[in-house]
Amino acid sequence: AQSVTQLDSHVSVSEGTPVLLRCNYSSSYSPSLFWYVQHPNKGLQLLLKYTSAATLVKGINGFEAEFKKSETSFHLTKPSAHMSDAAEYFCAVSSFSSASKIIFGSGTRLSIRP
Amino acid sequence: ETGVTQSPTHLIKTRGQQVTLRCSSQSGHNTVSWYQQALGQGPQFIFQYYREEENGRGNFPPRFSGLQFPNYSSELNVNALELDDSALYLCASSVGGTGELFFGEGSRLTVL
């Protein structure tokens, strides 16, 4: 079965400093991995996805993530945080072995200090 | 091109009642997935519909049921509501099994 673990429930950084949101995955198959963002009272928006092409994936709004099979990790990074980045971030995994459902982690709340 | 729309946006029910939530998928998308997101939690997969057939189900009891229509819109029905059903219900559409989901803004259900 597929699963993801988000290692931090809350991350706080200062505006202009780097962001690191950590995610480890577990999958019996070659996984597809995703990062979604959710702003308050909104649905989820796809930031980026990994589907076995390049291990470094670039997404929207300056975010990127690196797939590391040896570490079973898919951490999300951004070089310089902006106030508008404050939101909830979800790591997710899917497998094409069955129903192609996406399994989400429990989320990391990102706060940005002025 | 219109995105995923859900209705109603908010509703309040009492225990034991039944509720129907509706979702219009994004143009060109033939797959709809439903998720339950409790406060402070990640979305939990309820089920997925592909071309009007259920195509996978999460760990939810049979009182959670759904439909997909020929135009690919969908309904989520929940019978015999319980307090723990209070949550944000998210609908997401996609093209087949690509895994890239496009979400609506959700229907927030409160059960009293």
PDB file of N, CA and C in Angstrom, chain B residues 59-102:
ATOM      1  N   ASN B  59     -11.653   3.618   2.674  1.00  0.00           N
ATOM      2  CA  ASN B  59     -12.164   2.946   3.861  1.00  0.00           C
ATOM      3  C   ASN B  59     -13.350   3.702   4.442  1.00  0.00           C
ATOM      4  N   PHE B  60     -14.430   3.752   3.694  1.00  0.00           N
ATOM      5  CA  PHE B  60     -15.656   4.428   4.132  1.00  0.00           C
ATOM      6  C   PHE B  60     -16.814   3.432   4.071  1.00  0.00           C
ATOM      7  N   PRO B  61     -17.767   3.546   5.018  1.00  0.00           N
ATOM      8  CA  PRO B  61     -18.883   2.580   5.063  1.00  0.00           C
ATOM      9  C   PRO B  61     -19.819   2.768   3.887  1.00  0.00           C
ATOM     10  N   PRO B  62     -20.694   1.776   3.666  1.00  0.00           N
ATOM     11  CA  PRO B  62     -21.621   1.817   2.519  1.00  0.00           C
ATOM     12  C   PRO B  62     -22.612   2.970   2.558  1.00  0.00           C
ATOM     13  N   ARG B  63     -22.791   3.606   3.712  1.00  0.00           N
ATOM     14  CA  ARG B  63     -23.733   4.733   3.742  1.00  0.00           C
ATOM     15  C   ARG B  63     -23.180   5.936   2.964  1.00  0.00           C
ATOM     16  N   PHE B  64     -21.918   5.850   2.566  1.00  0.00           N
ATOM     17  CA  PHE B  64     -21.348   6.821   1.622  1.00  0.00           C
ATOM     18  C   PHE B  64     -21.495   6.214   0.227  1.00  0.00           C
ATOM     19  N   SER B  65     -22.260   6.862  -0.624  1.00  0.00           N
ATOM     20  CA  SER B  65     -22.456   6.340  -1.967  1.00  0.00           C
ATOM     21  C   SER B  65     -22.371   7.482  -2.970  1.00  0.00           C
ATOM     22  N   GLY B  66     -22.247   7.109  -4.227  1.00  0.00           N
ATOM     23  CA  GLY B  66     -22.092   8.148  -5.236  1.00  0.00           C
ATOM     24  C   GLY B  66     -22.676   7.771  -6.571  1.00  0.00           C
ATOM     25  N   LEU B  67     -22.664   8.751  -7.431  1.00  0.00           N
ATOM     26  CA  LEU B  67     -23.124   8.570  -8.808  1.00  0.00           C
ATOM     27  C   LEU B  67     -22.269   9.441  -9.705  1.00  0.00           C
ATOM     28  N   GLN B  68     -22.102   8.994 -10.943  1.00  0.00           N
ATOM     29  CA  GLN B  68     -21.558   9.873 -11.960  1.00  0.00           C
ATOM     30  C   GLN B  68     -22.515   9.836 -13.141  1.00  0.00           C
ATOM     31  N   PHE B  69     -22.752  10.976 -13.727  1.00  0.00           N
ATOM     32  CA  PHE B  69     -23.721  11.114 -14.808  1.00  0.00           C
ATOM     33  C   PHE B  69     -23.024  11.148 -16.166  1.00  0.00           C
ATOM     34  N   PRO B  70     -23.799  10.983 -17.246  1.00  0.00           N
ATOM     35  CA  PRO B  70     -23.174  10.965 -18.582  1.00  0.00           C
ATOM     36  C   PRO B  70     -22.344  12.201 -18.902  1.00  0.00           C
ATOM     37  N   ASN B  71     -22.687  13.350 -18.295  1.00  0.00           N
ATOM     38  CA  ASN B  71     -21.875  14.547 -18.541  1.00  0.00           C
ATOM     39  C   ASN B  71     -20.682  14.627 -17.586  1.00  0.00           C
ATOM     40  N   TYR B  72     -20.433  13.546 -16.838  1.00  0.00           N
ATOM     41  CA  TYR B  72     -19.314  13.377 -15.906  1.00  0.00           C
ATOM     42  C   TYR B  72     -19.472  14.161 -14.614  1.00  0.00           C
ATOM     43  N   SER B  73     -20.580  14.867 -14.423  1.00  0.00           N
ATOM     44  CA  SER B  73     -20.812  15.451 -13.111  1.00  0.00           C
ATOM     45  C   SER B  73     -21.093  14.323 -12.127  1.00  0.00           C
ATOM     46  N   SER B  74     -21.091  14.642 -10.840  1.00  0.00           N
ATOM     47  CA  SER B  74     -21.165  13.575  -9.848  1.00  0.00           C
ATOM     48  C   SER B  74     -21.909  14.033  -8.608  1.00  0.00           C
ATOM     49  N   GLU B  75     -22.407  13.072  -7.874  1.00  0.00           N
ATOM     50  CA  GLU B  75     -23.033  13.299  -6.573  1.00  0.00           C
ATOM     51  C   GLU B  75     -22.397  12.406  -5.532  1.00  0.00           C
ATOM     52  N   LEU B  76     -22.323  12.931  -4.320  1.00  0.00           N
ATOM     53  CA  LEU B  76     -21.942  12.146  -3.148  1.00  0.00           C
ATOM     54  C   LEU B  76     -23.133  12.150  -2.218  1.00  0.00           C
ATOM     55  N   ASN B  77     -23.593  10.989  -1.830  1.00  0.00           N
ATOM     56  CA  ASN B  77     -24.697  10.848  -0.901  1.00  0.00           C
ATOM     57  C   ASN B  77     -24.200  10.218   0.396  1.00  0.00           C
ATOM     58  N   VAL B  78     -24.641  10.793   1.498  1.00  0.00           N
ATOM     59  CA  VAL B  78     -24.314  10.209   2.796  1.00  0.00           C
ATOM     60  C   VAL B  78     -25.609  10.022   3.567  1.00  0.00           C
ATOM     61  N   ASN B  79     -25.889   8.781   3.949  1.00  0.00           N
ATOM     62  CA  ASN B  79     -27.080   8.459   4.723  1.00  0.00           C
ATOM     63  C   ASN B  79     -26.755   8.357   6.204  1.00  0.00           C
ATOM     64  N   ALA B  80     -27.789   8.470   7.021  1.00  0.00           N
ATOM     65  CA  ALA B  80     -27.660   8.270   8.468  1.00  0.00           C
ATOM     66  C   ALA B  80     -26.466   9.035   9.017  1.00  0.00           C
ATOM     67  N   LEU B  81     -26.500  10.343   8.831  1.00  0.00           N
ATOM     68  CA  LEU B  81     -25.359  11.180   9.199  1.00  0.00           C
ATOM     69  C   LEU B  81     -24.967  11.022  10.665  1.00  0.00           C
ATOM     70  N   GLU B  82     -23.660  11.036  10.877  1.00  0.00           N
ATOM     71  CA  GLU B  82     -23.099  10.975  12.225  1.00  0.00           C
ATOM     72  C   GLU B  82     -22.296  12.253  12.476  1.00  0.00           C
ATOM     73  N   LEU B  83     -22.065  12.543  13.764  1.00  0.00           N
ATOM     74  CA  LEU B  83     -21.343  13.767  14.097  1.00  0.00           C
ATOM     75  C   LEU B  83     -19.968  13.805  13.420  1.00  0.00           C
ATOM     76  N   ASP B  84     -19.311  12.642  13.334  1.00  0.00           N
ATOM     77  CA  ASP B  84     -17.969  12.579  12.744  1.00  0.00           C
ATOM     78  C   ASP B  84     -17.950  12.811  11.241  1.00  0.00           C
ATOM     79  N   ASP B  85     -19.125  12.890  10.641  1.00  0.00           N
ATOM     80  CA  ASP B  85     -19.175  13.192   9.202  1.00  0.00           C
ATOM     81  C   ASP B  85     -18.960  14.674   8.930  1.00  0.00           C
ATOM     82  N   SER B  86     -18.944  15.467   9.984  1.00  0.00           N
ATOM     83  CA  SER B  86     -18.678  16.898   9.824  1.00  0.00           C
ATOM     84  C   SER B  86     -17.281  17.074   9.237  1.00  0.00           C
ATOM     85  N   ALA B  87     -17.207  17.728   8.082  1.00  0.00           N
ATOM     86  CA  ALA B  87     -15.936  17.842   7.372  1.00  0.00           C
ATOM     87  C   ALA B  87     -16.129  18.692   6.130  1.00  0.00           C
ATOM     88  N   LEU B  88     -15.008  18.968   5.474  1.00  0.00           N
ATOM     89  CA  LEU B  88     -15.026  19.571   4.147  1.00  0.00           C
ATOM     90  C   LEU B  88     -14.972  18.441   3.139  1.00  0.00           C
ATOM     91  N   TYR B  89     -15.923  18.393   2.233  1.00  0.00           N
ATOM     92  CA  TYR B  89     -15.964  17.354   1.209  1.00  0.00           C
ATOM     93  C   TYR B  89     -15.483  17.952  -0.103  1.00  0.00           C
ATOM     94  N   LEU B  90     -14.426  17.375  -0.605  1.00  0.00           N
ATOM     95  CA  LEU B  90     -13.766  17.889  -1.804  1.00  0.00           C
ATOM     96  C   LEU B  90     -14.012  16.961  -2.980  1.00  0.00           C
ATOM     97  N   CYS B  91     -14.329  17.563  -4.083  1.00  0.00           N
ATOM     98  CA  CYS B  91     -14.458  16.850  -5.344  1.00  0.00           C
ATOM     99  C   CYS B  91     -13.279  17.242  -6.215  1.00  0.00           C
ATOM    100  N   ALA B  92     -12.741  16.282  -6.954  1.00  0.00           N
ATOM    101  CA  ALA B  92     -11.644  16.558  -7.857  1.00  0.00           C
ATOM    102  C   ALA B  92     -11.877  15.832  -9.170  1.00  0.00           C
ATOM    103  N   SER B  93     -11.609  16.492 -10.266  1.00  0.00           N
ATOM    104  CA  SER B  93     -11.757  15.828 -11.558  1.00  0.00           C
ATOM    105  C   SER B  93     -10.389  15.646 -12.207  1.00  0.00           C
ATOM    106  N   SER B  94     -10.333  14.710 -13.107  1.00  0.00           N
ATOM    107  CA  SER B  94      -9.086  14.419 -13.805  1.00  0.00           C
ATOM    108  C   SER B  94      -9.398  13.715 -15.115  1.00  0.00           C
ATOM    109  N   VAL B  95      -8.364  13.542 -15.909  1.00  0.00           N
ATOM    110  CA  VAL B  95      -8.504  12.809 -17.158  1.00  0.00           C
ATOM    111  C   VAL B  95      -7.977  11.402 -16.924  1.00  0.00           C
ATOM    112  N   GLY B  96      -8.853  10.426 -16.855  1.00  0.00           N
ATOM    113  CA  GLY B  96      -8.454   9.045 -16.647  1.00  0.00           C
ATOM    114  C   GLY B  96      -7.608   8.880 -15.413  1.00  0.00           C
ATOM    115  N   GLY B  97      -6.546   8.111 -15.509  1.00  0.00           N
ATOM    116  CA  GLY B  97      -5.695   7.830 -14.370  1.00  0.00           C
ATOM    117  C   GLY B  97      -4.413   8.621 -14.338  1.00  0.00           C
ATOM    118  N   THR B  98      -4.445   9.860 -14.815  1.00  0.00           N
ATOM    119  CA  THR B  98      -3.212  10.640 -14.878  1.00  0.00           C
ATOM    120  C   THR B  98      -2.689  11.016 -13.503  1.00  0.00           C
ATOM    121  N   GLY B  99      -3.588  10.999 -12.506  1.00  0.00           N
ATOM    122  CA  GLY B  99      -3.168  11.355 -11.158  1.00  0.00           C
ATOM    123  C   GLY B  99      -3.159  12.838 -10.895  1.00  0.00           C
ATOM    124  N   GLU B 100      -3.303  13.678 -11.892  1.00  0.00           N
ATOM    125  CA  GLU B 100      -3.312  15.114 -11.654  1.00  0.00           C
ATOM    126  C   GLU B 100      -4.752  15.537 -11.411  1.00  0.00           C
ATOM    127  N   LEU B 101      -5.052  15.855 -10.178  1.00  0.00           N
ATOM    128  CA  LEU B 101      -6.400  16.196  -9.773  1.00  0.00           C
ATOM    129  C   LEU B 101      -6.607  17.700  -9.770  1.00  0.00           C
ATOM    130  N   PHE B 102      -7.794  18.099 -10.198  1.00  0.00           N
ATOM    131  CA  PHE B 102      -8.194  19.500 -10.156  1.00  0.00           C
ATOM    132  C   PHE B 102      -9.358  19.588  -9.177  1.00  0.00           C
TER     133      PHE B 102
END
